[in-house]
mmCIF file of C-alpha atoms and ligand atoms in Angstrom:
data_model
loop_
_atom_site.group_PDB
_atom_site.id
_atom_site.type_symbol
_atom_site.label_atom_id
_atom_site.label_comp_id
_atom_site.label_asym_id
_atom_site.label_seq_id
_atom_site.Cartn_x
_atom_site.Cartn_y
_atom_site.Cartn_z
ATOM 1 C CA MET A 7 16.156 -37.232 -15.877
ATOM 2 C CA ASN A 8 19.249 -38.997 -17.614
ATOM 3 C CA GLU A 9 22.354 -39.725 -15.849
ATOM 4 C CA GLU A 10 24.401 -36.961 -17.406
ATOM 5 C CA ASN A 11 21.655 -34.154 -16.640
ATOM 6 C CA LEU A 12 21.632 -35.614 -12.853
ATOM 7 C CA ILE A 13 25.548 -35.225 -12.616
ATOM 8 C CA GLU A 14 25.240 -31.610 -14.049
ATOM 9 C CA LYS A 15 22.566 -30.891 -11.430
ATOM 10 C CA ILE A 16 24.721 -32.211 -8.758
ATOM 11 C CA LYS A 17 27.529 -30.129 -9.741
ATOM 12 C CA GLN A 18 25.535 -26.900 -9.950
ATOM 13 C CA LEU A 19 24.119 -27.914 -6.551
ATOM 14 C CA SER A 20 27.728 -28.329 -5.220
ATOM 15 C CA LYS A 21 28.687 -25.039 -6.551
ATOM 16 C CA LYS A 22 25.767 -23.274 -4.833
ATOM 17 C CA TYR A 23 26.548 -24.702 -1.590
ATOM 18 C CA SER A 24 30.437 -24.524 -1.610
ATOM 19 C CA SER A 25 30.042 -20.685 -2.512
ATOM 20 C CA THR A 26 28.808 -20.176 1.079
ATOM 21 C CA GLY A 27 31.156 -22.681 2.672
ATOM 22 C CA GLN A 28 28.415 -25.320 3.054
ATOM 23 C CA ASP A 29 28.439 -28.916 2.495
ATOM 24 C CA LEU A 30 26.272 -30.497 -0.306
ATOM 25 C CA SER A 31 25.938 -33.933 1.212
ATOM 26 C CA SER A 32 24.767 -32.748 4.288
ATOM 27 C CA TYR A 33 21.940 -31.072 2.590
ATOM 28 C CA LEU A 34 21.283 -34.309 0.749
ATOM 29 C CA ASP A 35 20.914 -36.308 3.864
ATOM 30 C CA GLY A 36 18.281 -33.846 4.992
ATOM 31 C CA LEU A 37 16.348 -34.216 1.568
ATOM 32 C CA LEU A 38 16.409 -38.113 2.116
ATOM 33 C CA TYR A 39 14.556 -37.597 5.395
ATOM 34 C CA ALA A 40 12.491 -34.631 4.773
ATOM 35 C CA ASP A 41 8.560 -34.773 4.287
ATOM 36 C CA TYR A 42 6.855 -33.882 1.113
ATOM 37 C CA VAL A 43 5.289 -30.241 1.399
ATOM 38 C CA GLY A 44 1.508 -30.053 1.579
ATOM 39 C CA TYR A 45 -0.283 -27.146 -0.141
ATOM 40 C CA TRP A 46 -1.836 -26.332 3.403
ATOM 41 C CA ASN A 47 1.687 -26.177 4.865
ATOM 42 C CA TYR A 48 3.220 -24.289 1.878
ATOM 43 C CA ILE A 49 0.629 -21.398 2.107
ATOM 44 C CA HIS A 50 0.106 -21.863 6.123
ATOM 45 C CA LEU A 51 -3.511 -22.341 5.495
ATOM 46 C CA ASP A 52 -4.444 -23.085 9.328
ATOM 47 C CA THR A 53 -2.474 -19.963 10.399
ATOM 48 C CA LEU A 54 -4.266 -17.907 7.916
ATOM 49 C CA LEU A 55 -7.788 -19.078 8.785
ATOM 50 C CA SER A 56 -7.079 -18.640 12.536
ATOM 51 C CA LEU A 57 -6.144 -14.824 12.019
ATOM 52 C CA GLN A 58 -9.874 -13.627 12.192
ATOM 53 C CA ASN A 59 -10.743 -12.935 15.992
ATOM 54 C CA PRO A 60 -13.788 -10.725 16.031
ATOM 55 C CA LYS A 61 -14.453 -8.992 19.222
ATOM 56 C CA THR A 62 -17.999 -9.370 19.217
ATOM 57 C CA ASP A 63 -20.774 -11.922 18.106
ATOM 58 C CA PHE A 64 -22.151 -10.130 15.135
ATOM 59 C CA PRO A 65 -21.511 -12.134 12.046
ATOM 60 C CA ASP A 66 -20.711 -9.394 9.768
ATOM 61 C CA GLU A 67 -17.585 -8.320 11.857
ATOM 62 C CA GLN A 68 -15.872 -11.232 10.216
ATOM 63 C CA ILE A 69 -16.352 -9.534 6.855
ATOM 64 C CA PHE A 70 -14.891 -6.377 8.204
ATOM 65 C CA ILE A 71 -11.869 -8.189 9.401
ATOM 66 C CA ILE A 72 -11.344 -10.473 6.542
ATOM 67 C CA TYR A 73 -11.679 -7.523 3.881
ATOM 68 C CA HIS A 74 -9.038 -5.570 5.996
ATOM 69 C CA GLN A 75 -6.646 -8.397 5.963
ATOM 70 C CA ILE A 76 -7.330 -9.011 2.148
ATOM 71 C CA SER A 77 -6.546 -5.285 1.651
ATOM 72 C CA GLU A 78 -3.225 -5.249 3.436
ATOM 73 C CA LEU A 79 -2.153 -8.536 1.199
ATOM 74 C CA PHE A 80 -2.937 -6.474 -1.917
ATOM 75 C CA PHE A 81 -0.844 -3.603 -0.348
ATOM 76 C CA LYS A 82 1.792 -5.888 0.341
ATOM 77 C CA LEU A 83 1.725 -7.124 -3.383
ATOM 78 C CA CYS A 84 1.932 -3.478 -4.532
ATOM 79 C CA LEU A 85 4.859 -2.808 -2.214
ATOM 80 C CA LEU A 86 6.682 -5.912 -3.686
ATOM 81 C CA GLU A 87 6.602 -4.309 -7.100
ATOM 82 C CA ILE A 88 7.327 -0.797 -5.752
ATOM 83 C CA GLU A 89 10.373 -1.880 -3.705
ATOM 84 C CA HIS A 90 11.564 -3.375 -6.972
ATOM 85 C CA ILE A 91 11.406 -0.240 -8.633
ATOM 86 C CA ASN A 92 13.091 1.642 -5.665
ATOM 87 C CA LYS A 93 15.806 -0.774 -5.524
ATOM 88 C CA ASN A 94 16.674 -1.200 -9.073
ATOM 89 C CA GLY A 95 16.263 -4.745 -8.425
ATOM 90 C CA ARG A 96 18.421 -6.751 -5.961
ATOM 91 C CA ASN A 97 20.235 -10.004 -6.170
ATOM 92 C CA VAL A 98 19.200 -12.406 -3.401
ATOM 93 C CA ILE A 99 20.970 -15.769 -4.235
ATOM 94 C CA ASP A 100 23.933 -16.079 -6.483
ATOM 95 C CA THR A 101 22.864 -19.175 -8.573
ATOM 96 C CA GLY A 102 24.357 -17.608 -11.772
ATOM 97 C CA GLU A 103 20.890 -17.736 -13.325
ATOM 98 C CA ASP A 104 18.817 -14.745 -14.424
ATOM 99 C CA LEU A 105 15.936 -15.259 -12.156
ATOM 100 C CA GLY A 106 14.432 -11.830 -13.043
ATOM 101 C CA TRP A 107 14.847 -9.981 -9.662
ATOM 102 C CA ASN A 108 18.541 -8.743 -10.389
ATOM 103 C CA LYS A 109 17.867 -6.833 -13.518
ATOM 104 C CA LYS A 110 18.405 -3.089 -13.877
ATOM 105 C CA LEU A 111 15.332 -0.796 -13.932
ATOM 106 C CA THR A 112 14.880 -0.751 -17.609
ATOM 107 C CA ILE A 113 11.853 0.957 -19.038
ATOM 108 C CA ASP A 114 10.203 -2.430 -19.737
ATOM 109 C CA ILE A 115 10.759 -3.513 -16.314
ATOM 110 C CA PHE A 116 9.461 -0.151 -14.896
ATOM 111 C CA ILE A 117 6.240 -0.548 -17.363
ATOM 112 C CA GLN A 118 5.869 -4.161 -16.309
ATOM 113 C CA LYS A 119 5.906 -3.234 -12.465
ATOM 114 C CA MET A 120 3.455 -0.244 -12.700
ATOM 115 C CA ASP A 121 1.283 -2.527 -14.688
ATOM 116 C CA ARG A 122 1.155 -5.099 -11.946
ATOM 117 C CA ILE A 123 0.616 -2.424 -9.381
ATOM 118 C CA ASN A 124 -2.370 -0.985 -11.268
ATOM 119 C CA ARG A 125 -3.958 -4.370 -11.559
ATOM 120 C CA TYR A 126 -3.616 -5.061 -7.678
ATOM 121 C CA LEU A 127 -5.383 -1.445 -7.250
ATOM 122 C CA ASN A 128 -8.081 -1.920 -9.746
ATOM 123 C CA ASN A 129 -8.962 -5.296 -7.790
ATOM 124 C CA LEU A 130 -9.077 -3.399 -4.498
ATOM 125 C CA ILE A 131 -11.081 -0.596 -5.977
ATOM 126 C CA ASN A 132 -13.584 -2.948 -7.692
ATOM 127 C CA SER A 133 -13.758 -5.214 -4.696
ATOM 128 C CA PHE A 134 -14.688 -2.250 -2.240
ATOM 129 C CA GLU A 135 -18.397 -2.772 -2.510
ATOM 130 C CA ILE A 136 -17.769 -5.906 -0.169
ATOM 131 C CA MET A 137 -17.663 -3.123 2.565
ATOM 132 C CA THR A 138 -20.111 -0.603 1.102
ATOM 133 C CA LYS A 139 -22.772 -3.039 0.252
ATOM 134 C CA GLY A 140 -21.826 -6.208 2.148
ATOM 135 C CA MET A 141 -22.369 -5.545 5.591
ATOM 136 C CA GLU A 142 -25.585 -4.591 7.751
ATOM 137 C CA LYS A 143 -25.134 -1.090 8.891
ATOM 138 C CA LYS A 144 -26.790 -1.824 12.042
ATOM 139 C CA GLN A 145 -24.368 -4.657 12.940
ATOM 140 C CA PHE A 146 -21.479 -2.373 11.804
ATOM 141 C CA LEU A 147 -22.477 0.601 14.094
ATOM 142 C CA LYS A 148 -22.540 -1.768 16.982
ATOM 143 C CA PHE A 149 -19.391 -3.835 16.528
ATOM 144 C CA ARG A 150 -17.292 -0.677 15.476
ATOM 145 C CA MET A 151 -17.457 0.338 19.168
ATOM 146 C CA ALA A 152 -15.421 -2.761 19.931
ATOM 147 C CA LEU A 153 -12.533 -1.711 17.945
ATOM 148 C CA LEU A 154 -12.030 1.813 19.200
ATOM 149 C CA PRO A 155 -9.719 3.643 18.818
ATOM 150 C CA SER A 156 -8.066 1.699 16.061
ATOM 151 C CA SER A 157 -8.794 2.785 12.382
ATOM 152 C CA GLY A 158 -7.701 1.582 9.047
ATOM 153 C CA PHE A 159 -5.958 5.236 9.216
ATOM 154 C CA GLN A 160 -3.184 3.223 11.098
ATOM 155 C CA SER A 161 -2.281 0.986 8.148
ATOM 156 C CA VAL A 162 1.538 1.331 7.875
ATOM 157 C CA GLN A 163 1.529 -0.281 4.632
ATOM 158 C CA PHE A 164 -0.384 2.428 2.993
ATOM 159 C CA ARG A 165 1.952 4.962 4.331
ATOM 160 C CA MET A 166 4.904 3.060 3.155
ATOM 161 C CA ILE A 167 3.056 2.971 -0.357
ATOM 162 C CA GLU A 168 2.866 6.868 -0.292
ATOM 163 C CA LEU A 169 6.570 7.189 1.045
ATOM 164 C CA ARG A 170 7.937 4.854 -1.738
ATOM 165 C CA SER A 171 6.080 6.381 -4.626
ATOM 166 C CA THR A 172 6.744 10.227 -4.255
ATOM 167 C CA ASN A 173 8.539 13.178 -2.621
ATOM 168 C CA LEU A 174 7.562 14.461 0.997
ATOM 169 C CA ALA A 175 6.349 17.591 -0.440
ATOM 170 C CA GLN A 176 3.946 16.035 -2.467
ATOM 171 C CA LEU A 177 2.308 14.566 0.488
ATOM 172 C CA TYR A 178 1.735 17.896 2.277
ATOM 173 C CA PRO A 179 -1.743 19.197 2.855
ATOM 174 C CA GLU A 180 -2.910 21.783 -0.030
ATOM 175 C CA LYS A 181 -2.603 24.934 2.146
ATOM 176 C CA ILE A 182 0.861 24.287 3.579
ATOM 177 C CA GLN A 183 4.031 24.985 1.666
ATOM 178 C CA ALA A 184 6.571 22.616 2.074
ATOM 179 C CA THR A 185 9.552 24.849 2.782
ATOM 180 C CA SER A 186 11.673 23.311 5.240
ATOM 181 C CA LYS A 187 14.615 21.175 4.501
ATOM 182 C CA SER A 188 14.580 19.228 7.719
ATOM 183 C CA LEU A 189 13.417 15.763 7.348
ATOM 184 C CA LYS A 190 11.686 15.630 10.658
ATOM 185 C CA THR A 191 9.790 18.784 10.055
ATOM 186 C CA MET A 192 8.836 17.550 6.632
ATOM 187 C CA TYR A 193 7.670 14.288 8.008
ATOM 188 C CA ASN A 194 5.704 16.129 10.812
ATOM 189 C CA ASN A 195 3.805 18.110 8.345
ATOM 190 C CA LEU A 196 2.443 15.244 6.160
ATOM 191 C CA TYR A 197 -1.349 15.428 5.303
ATOM 192 C CA TRP A 198 -2.351 12.719 7.411
ATOM 193 C CA LYS A 199 -0.730 14.057 10.537
ATOM 194 C CA HIS A 200 -2.772 17.294 9.933
ATOM 195 C CA GLY A 201 -5.859 15.255 9.257
ATOM 196 C CA ALA A 202 -5.761 13.483 12.690
ATOM 197 C CA ILE A 203 -6.176 16.682 14.768
ATOM 198 C CA ASP A 204 -9.111 16.953 16.959
ATOM 199 C CA LEU A 205 -11.079 20.167 15.848
ATOM 200 C CA LYS A 206 -12.071 21.069 19.281
ATOM 201 C CA THR A 207 -9.009 20.464 21.209
ATOM 202 C CA LYS A 208 -6.617 21.101 18.262
ATOM 203 C CA LYS A 209 -4.680 18.186 19.641
ATOM 204 C CA LYS A 210 -3.556 14.877 17.939
ATOM 205 C CA THR A 211 -6.093 12.086 18.202
ATOM 206 C CA TYR A 212 -5.077 9.191 20.476
ATOM 207 C CA THR A 213 -5.252 7.048 17.320
ATOM 208 C CA LEU A 214 -2.587 9.181 15.819
ATOM 209 C CA LYS A 215 -0.464 9.145 18.803
ATOM 210 C CA GLN A 216 -0.499 5.295 19.089
ATOM 211 C CA PHE A 217 0.543 5.094 15.501
ATOM 212 C CA GLU A 218 3.291 7.459 15.809
ATOM 213 C CA ARG A 219 4.547 5.494 18.873
ATOM 214 C CA LYS A 220 4.737 2.572 17.091
ATOM 215 C CA TYR A 221 5.861 3.595 13.650
ATOM 216 C CA ASP A 222 7.260 7.208 13.277
ATOM 217 C CA GLU A 223 11.008 6.025 13.567
ATOM 218 C CA ARG A 224 10.512 3.472 10.996
ATOM 219 C CA LEU A 225 8.595 5.701 8.732
ATOM 220 C CA MET A 226 10.795 8.578 8.923
ATOM 221 C CA LYS A 227 13.934 6.267 8.184
ATOM 222 C CA LEU A 228 12.192 5.120 5.142
ATOM 223 C CA ALA A 229 11.255 8.586 4.071
ATOM 224 C CA ASN A 230 14.917 9.352 4.290
ATOM 225 C CA LYS A 231 16.027 6.284 2.240
ATOM 226 C CA MET A 232 13.665 7.169 -0.522
ATOM 227 C CA LYS A 233 14.679 10.673 -1.339
ATOM 228 C CA GLU A 234 16.090 9.503 -4.532
ATOM 229 C CA LYS A 235 14.633 6.307 -4.818
ATOM 230 C CA ASN A 236 11.069 6.764 -4.641
ATOM 231 C CA ILE A 237 8.890 6.025 -8.019
ATOM 232 C CA TRP A 238 8.796 9.736 -8.921
ATOM 233 C CA ALA A 239 12.603 10.217 -8.438
ATOM 234 C CA LYS A 240 13.109 7.046 -10.560
ATOM 235 C CA TYR A 241 10.822 8.387 -13.255
ATOM 236 C CA ASN A 242 12.830 11.636 -13.348
ATOM 237 C CA ALA A 243 16.203 10.046 -13.479
ATOM 238 C CA LEU A 244 15.241 8.223 -16.763
ATOM 239 C CA ASN A 245 16.956 9.278 -19.874
ATOM 240 C CA PRO A 246 14.809 11.871 -21.843
ATOM 241 C CA ARG A 247 13.823 9.483 -24.417
ATOM 242 C CA ASP A 248 12.344 7.023 -21.894
ATOM 243 C CA LYS A 249 10.744 9.763 -19.853
ATOM 244 C CA LYS A 250 8.658 10.530 -22.931
ATOM 245 C CA ASN A 251 7.363 6.785 -23.120
ATOM 246 C CA LYS A 252 3.712 7.076 -23.459
ATOM 247 C CA THR A 253 2.884 3.741 -21.899
ATOM 248 C CA LEU A 254 4.950 4.466 -18.739
ATOM 249 C CA ILE A 255 3.437 7.922 -18.523
ATOM 250 C CA LYS A 256 -0.111 6.387 -19.040
ATOM 251 C CA LEU A 257 0.564 3.802 -16.198
ATOM 252 C CA LEU A 258 1.970 6.263 -13.865
ATOM 253 C CA LYS A 259 -1.146 8.645 -14.143
ATOM 254 C CA GLU A 260 -3.343 5.597 -13.758
ATOM 255 C CA TYR A 261 -1.604 4.739 -10.498
ATOM 256 C CA ASP A 262 -1.881 8.427 -9.246
ATOM 257 C CA VAL A 263 -5.640 8.489 -9.955
ATOM 258 C CA ASN A 264 -6.108 4.801 -8.566
ATOM 259 C CA ILE A 265 -4.366 5.503 -5.180
ATOM 260 C CA ASN A 266 -5.358 9.156 -4.590
ATOM 261 C CA VAL A 267 -8.647 9.306 -5.957
ATOM 262 C CA ASN A 268 -10.332 6.026 -6.917
ATOM 263 C CA TRP A 269 -9.394 3.831 -3.883
ATOM 264 C CA LYS A 270 -9.949 7.081 -1.809
ATOM 265 C CA LEU A 271 -13.265 7.391 -3.143
ATOM 266 C CA ALA A 272 -14.210 3.800 -2.901
ATOM 267 C CA HIS A 273 -13.244 3.814 0.691
ATOM 268 C CA TYR A 274 -14.837 7.483 1.499
ATOM 269 C CA LYS A 275 -18.191 6.017 0.026
ATOM 270 C CA SER A 276 -18.075 3.393 2.844
ATOM 271 C CA ALA A 277 -17.659 6.046 5.441
ATOM 272 C CA VAL A 278 -20.451 8.012 3.975
ATOM 273 C CA LYS A 279 -22.785 4.772 3.979
ATOM 274 C CA TYR A 280 -22.160 3.780 7.616
ATOM 275 C CA LEU A 281 -21.379 7.025 9.404
ATOM 276 C CA LYS A 282 -23.451 9.660 7.850
ATOM 277 C CA ASN A 283 -27.067 9.998 8.671
ATOM 278 C CA LYS A 284 -29.628 12.711 7.342
ATOM 279 C CA ASN A 285 -29.155 15.194 9.870
ATOM 280 C CA ASN A 286 -25.553 14.483 11.315
ATOM 281 C CA SER A 287 -22.404 12.361 11.133
ATOM 282 C CA THR A 288 -21.295 9.701 13.471
ATOM 283 C CA ALA A 289 -17.699 10.176 14.885
ATOM 284 C CA ALA A 290 -15.050 7.831 13.358
ATOM 285 C CA THR A 291 -13.132 5.186 15.375
ATOM 286 C CA GLY A 292 -9.993 7.086 14.638
ATOM 287 C CA GLY A 293 -11.528 10.199 15.913
ATOM 288 C CA THR A 294 -10.997 12.621 12.658
ATOM 289 C CA ASN A 295 -13.214 15.037 11.158
ATOM 290 C CA TRP A 296 -13.463 12.470 8.282
ATOM 291 C CA GLU A 297 -15.824 14.685 6.164
ATOM 292 C CA SER A 298 -12.961 17.195 5.650
ATOM 293 C CA PHE A 299 -10.184 14.815 5.869
ATOM 294 C CA LEU A 300 -10.880 11.909 3.652
ATOM 295 C CA PRO A 301 -12.327 13.468 0.076
ATOM 296 C CA PRO A 302 -9.517 13.507 -2.345
ATOM 297 C CA LYS A 303 -10.583 17.124 -3.610
ATOM 298 C CA PHE A 304 -9.609 18.371 -0.334
ATOM 299 C CA GLN A 305 -6.652 16.209 0.328
ATOM 300 C CA LYS A 306 -5.477 16.911 -3.076
ATOM 301 C CA ILE A 307 -2.577 14.475 -2.998
ATOM 302 C CA ILE A 308 -0.907 14.157 -6.258
ATOM 303 C CA PHE A 309 2.187 11.718 -6.688
ATOM 304 C CA PHE A 310 3.263 13.033 -10.116
ATOM 305 C CA PRO A 311 2.182 16.548 -10.436
ATOM 306 C CA ASP A 312 4.369 17.231 -13.819
ATOM 307 C CA LEU A 313 2.308 14.592 -15.601
ATOM 308 C CA TRP A 314 -0.806 16.662 -14.994
ATOM 309 C CA THR A 315 -2.117 20.020 -16.408
ATOM 310 C CA LYS A 316 -2.930 22.703 -14.136
ATOM 311 C CA LYS A 317 -6.616 22.462 -14.661
ATOM 312 C CA GLU A 318 -6.414 18.634 -14.004
ATOM 313 C CA GLN A 319 -4.549 19.381 -10.630
ATOM 314 C CA GLU A 320 -7.222 22.104 -9.729
ATOM 315 C CA ASN A 321 -10.073 19.504 -10.429
ATOM 316 C CA TRP A 322 -8.405 16.722 -8.556
ATOM 317 C CA GLY A 323 -11.203 14.133 -7.367
ATOM 318 C CA LYS A 324 -14.004 16.885 -7.858
ATOM 319 C CA SER A 325 -16.358 15.267 -10.300
ATOM 320 C CA TRP A 326 -16.142 12.026 -8.572
ATOM 321 C CA VAL A 327 -16.962 13.415 -5.012
ATOM 322 C CA LYS A 328 -20.095 15.092 -6.506
ATOM 323 C CA SER A 329 -21.411 11.782 -7.913
ATOM 324 C CA ILE A 330 -21.120 10.070 -4.474
ATOM 325 C CA LEU A 331 -22.634 12.756 -2.423
ATOM 326 C CA LYS A 332 -25.716 13.309 -4.572
HETATM 327 C C1 HEM B 430 -16.782 0.052 6.629
HETATM 328 C C2 HEM B 430 -15.636 0.262 6.097
HETATM 329 C C3 HEM B 430 -14.609 1.490 6.513
HETATM 330 C C4 HEM B 430 -15.249 2.457 7.102
HETATM 331 C C5 HEM B 430 -16.435 3.081 7.619
HETATM 332 C C6 HEM B 430 -13.834 3.311 7.330
HETATM 333 C C7 HEM B 430 -13.791 4.505 7.889
HETATM 334 C C8 HEM B 430 -12.618 5.251 7.895
HETATM 335 C C9 HEM B 430 -12.394 6.706 8.366
HETATM 336 C C10 HEM B 430 -13.510 7.370 9.171
HETATM 337 C C11 HEM B 430 -11.091 7.105 8.492
HETATM 338 C C12 HEM B 430 -10.587 8.277 8.913
HETATM 339 C C13 HEM B 430 -9.719 8.210 10.097
HETATM 340 C C14 HEM B 430 -10.649 7.944 11.316
HETATM 341 O O1 HEM B 430 -10.965 8.849 11.969
HETATM 342 O O2 HEM B 430 -10.921 6.761 11.723
HETATM 343 C C15 HEM B 430 -10.459 6.074 7.789
HETATM 344 C C16 HEM B 430 -9.210 6.266 7.369
HETATM 345 C C17 HEM B 430 -8.528 5.206 6.515
HETATM 346 N N1 HEM B 430 -8.930 3.904 6.398
HETATM 347 FE FE1 HEM B 430 -10.781 3.178 6.599
HETATM 348 N N2 HEM B 430 -12.818 2.617 6.667
HETATM 349 C C18 HEM B 430 -13.359 1.526 6.302
HETATM 350 C C19 HEM B 430 -12.518 0.452 5.683
HETATM 351 C C20 HEM B 430 -11.287 0.342 5.375
HETATM 352 C C21 HEM B 430 -10.652 -0.459 4.684
HETATM 353 C C22 HEM B 430 -10.960 -1.724 4.278
HETATM 354 C C23 HEM B 430 -9.234 -0.059 4.812
HETATM 355 C C24 HEM B 430 -8.030 -1.130 4.074
HETATM 356 C C25 HEM B 430 -7.012 -1.176 4.724
HETATM 357 C C26 HEM B 430 -9.191 1.096 5.369
HETATM 358 C C27 HEM B 430 -7.901 1.821 5.320
HETATM 359 C C28 HEM B 430 -7.929 3.162 5.708
HETATM 360 C C29 HEM B 430 -6.772 3.953 5.396
HETATM 361 C C30 HEM B 430 -5.546 3.656 4.604
HETATM 362 C C31 HEM B 430 -7.172 5.343 5.985
HETATM 363 C C32 HEM B 430 -6.383 6.620 6.025
HETATM 364 C C33 HEM B 430 -6.859 7.317 4.573
HETATM 365 C C34 HEM B 430 -6.006 8.622 4.272
HETATM 366 O O3 HEM B 430 -4.964 8.954 5.117
HETATM 367 O O4 HEM B 430 -6.457 9.502 3.316
HETATM 368 N N3 HEM B 430 -10.406 1.499 5.815
HETATM 369 N N4 HEM B 430 -11.309 4.881 7.338
#
C-alpha cells in the first residue's frame, strides 16, 4: 500500500472512531500488541466440538445430536435472511460505505433473500436421510429414553421462522377459525399448541408446558412485532407491479412448500421409521399423538394462501404423504 493510501485509510479510521467519541491512537496501540487470529479461534472450533454431550454410550446418539445442531445452524441461516426482509435492512455501523445490510427492501433484495433461504432449506431436506437412514433403529430406541421429555418440538428457532413468515391466522389448525382479535388468544391457539395435547387426559403435554415456560413471553412479543413485518405482510405491501413478479412468486411458493410440506415430510419419515411398527406405534419423546399431528396434510399450514389455488390448498401435502406410508 502506498503512503497516500495509508494516510487516507488512517483518516477514514480516525473518522470512524471519533464519530463515537473514541480515540484512534489507543486502538492502534491495541493493534500493535494483538495476536493474529487463528482459524480455530475465529470459528471457535474447540467450543463447537465440545458441544456434543451424549447421555448414553450408544455411538449413534452423537449423530442424532450433531444433526440437530446442524439443523439449528441452518435455521439460523434462514433467520438471518428472514430478519433482513422483516427489518427492511438495518444500518449497524456507520462507515459511510455500502456494506449491503442497510439497503431498502427492493424487489431484487427480496428475491435474493428468498433464493438463499430456499437453498438452505433444500440442503436440510436433502440431508434428512442422515436421520432416516443413518442410525441403527435398535440404538435409537434405547438412547431416546435418555432425552425424555425433550423433543425437536421445542425448537424455538422453528417457531421464530413461522412467526416471522406469516400472520398468526395462517398458523391455526385447520378446524379452528381465527376469529379473535386478542394477540394472546391468537397465540394460544396456534396449531402446535393444539398438537401437543395428550389425547387421553386432554391436558397439555409436559414438553409443551416446559417450552411455554421458557419461550411464550418472547414468542408473543415477536408475534406482535411481526404483525406488519412478516414475509407475507412485506409481500402484500409491495407495489402492484412487484407483487406480480414471477420470480418472487415462484420463490415464495417454493419456500411455503419447503417448510410446510417437504421439510415436514422428510422429518415425518424419520418418525415413521423409528416409532412405527407393523402393529403399533411408539410414544414420542414429546408425548404428542405424532401420527395425527405431524403430517402436513393434517396440519395444512400454508404461509401464503393467496398464491395457491383452492384445489392446491385442498390437496396440500396429500400425494407425498401417500408415497411415504406405502
Ligand atoms: C430420528 C429423528 C427424529 C424423530 C424420530 C423425530 C420425532 C419427532 C416427533 C414424534 C415429533 C412430535 C412431537 C413429539 O411428540 O415429540 C417431532 C416434532 C418436531 N421435531 Fe423431530 N424428530 C426427529 C428429528 C428432528 C430433527 C433433526 C429436527 C431438527 C431440529 C427436529 C425438529 C422437530 C420440530 C421443529 C418439531 C415440531 C414440528 C411441528 O410442529 O410440525 N426433529 N419430532
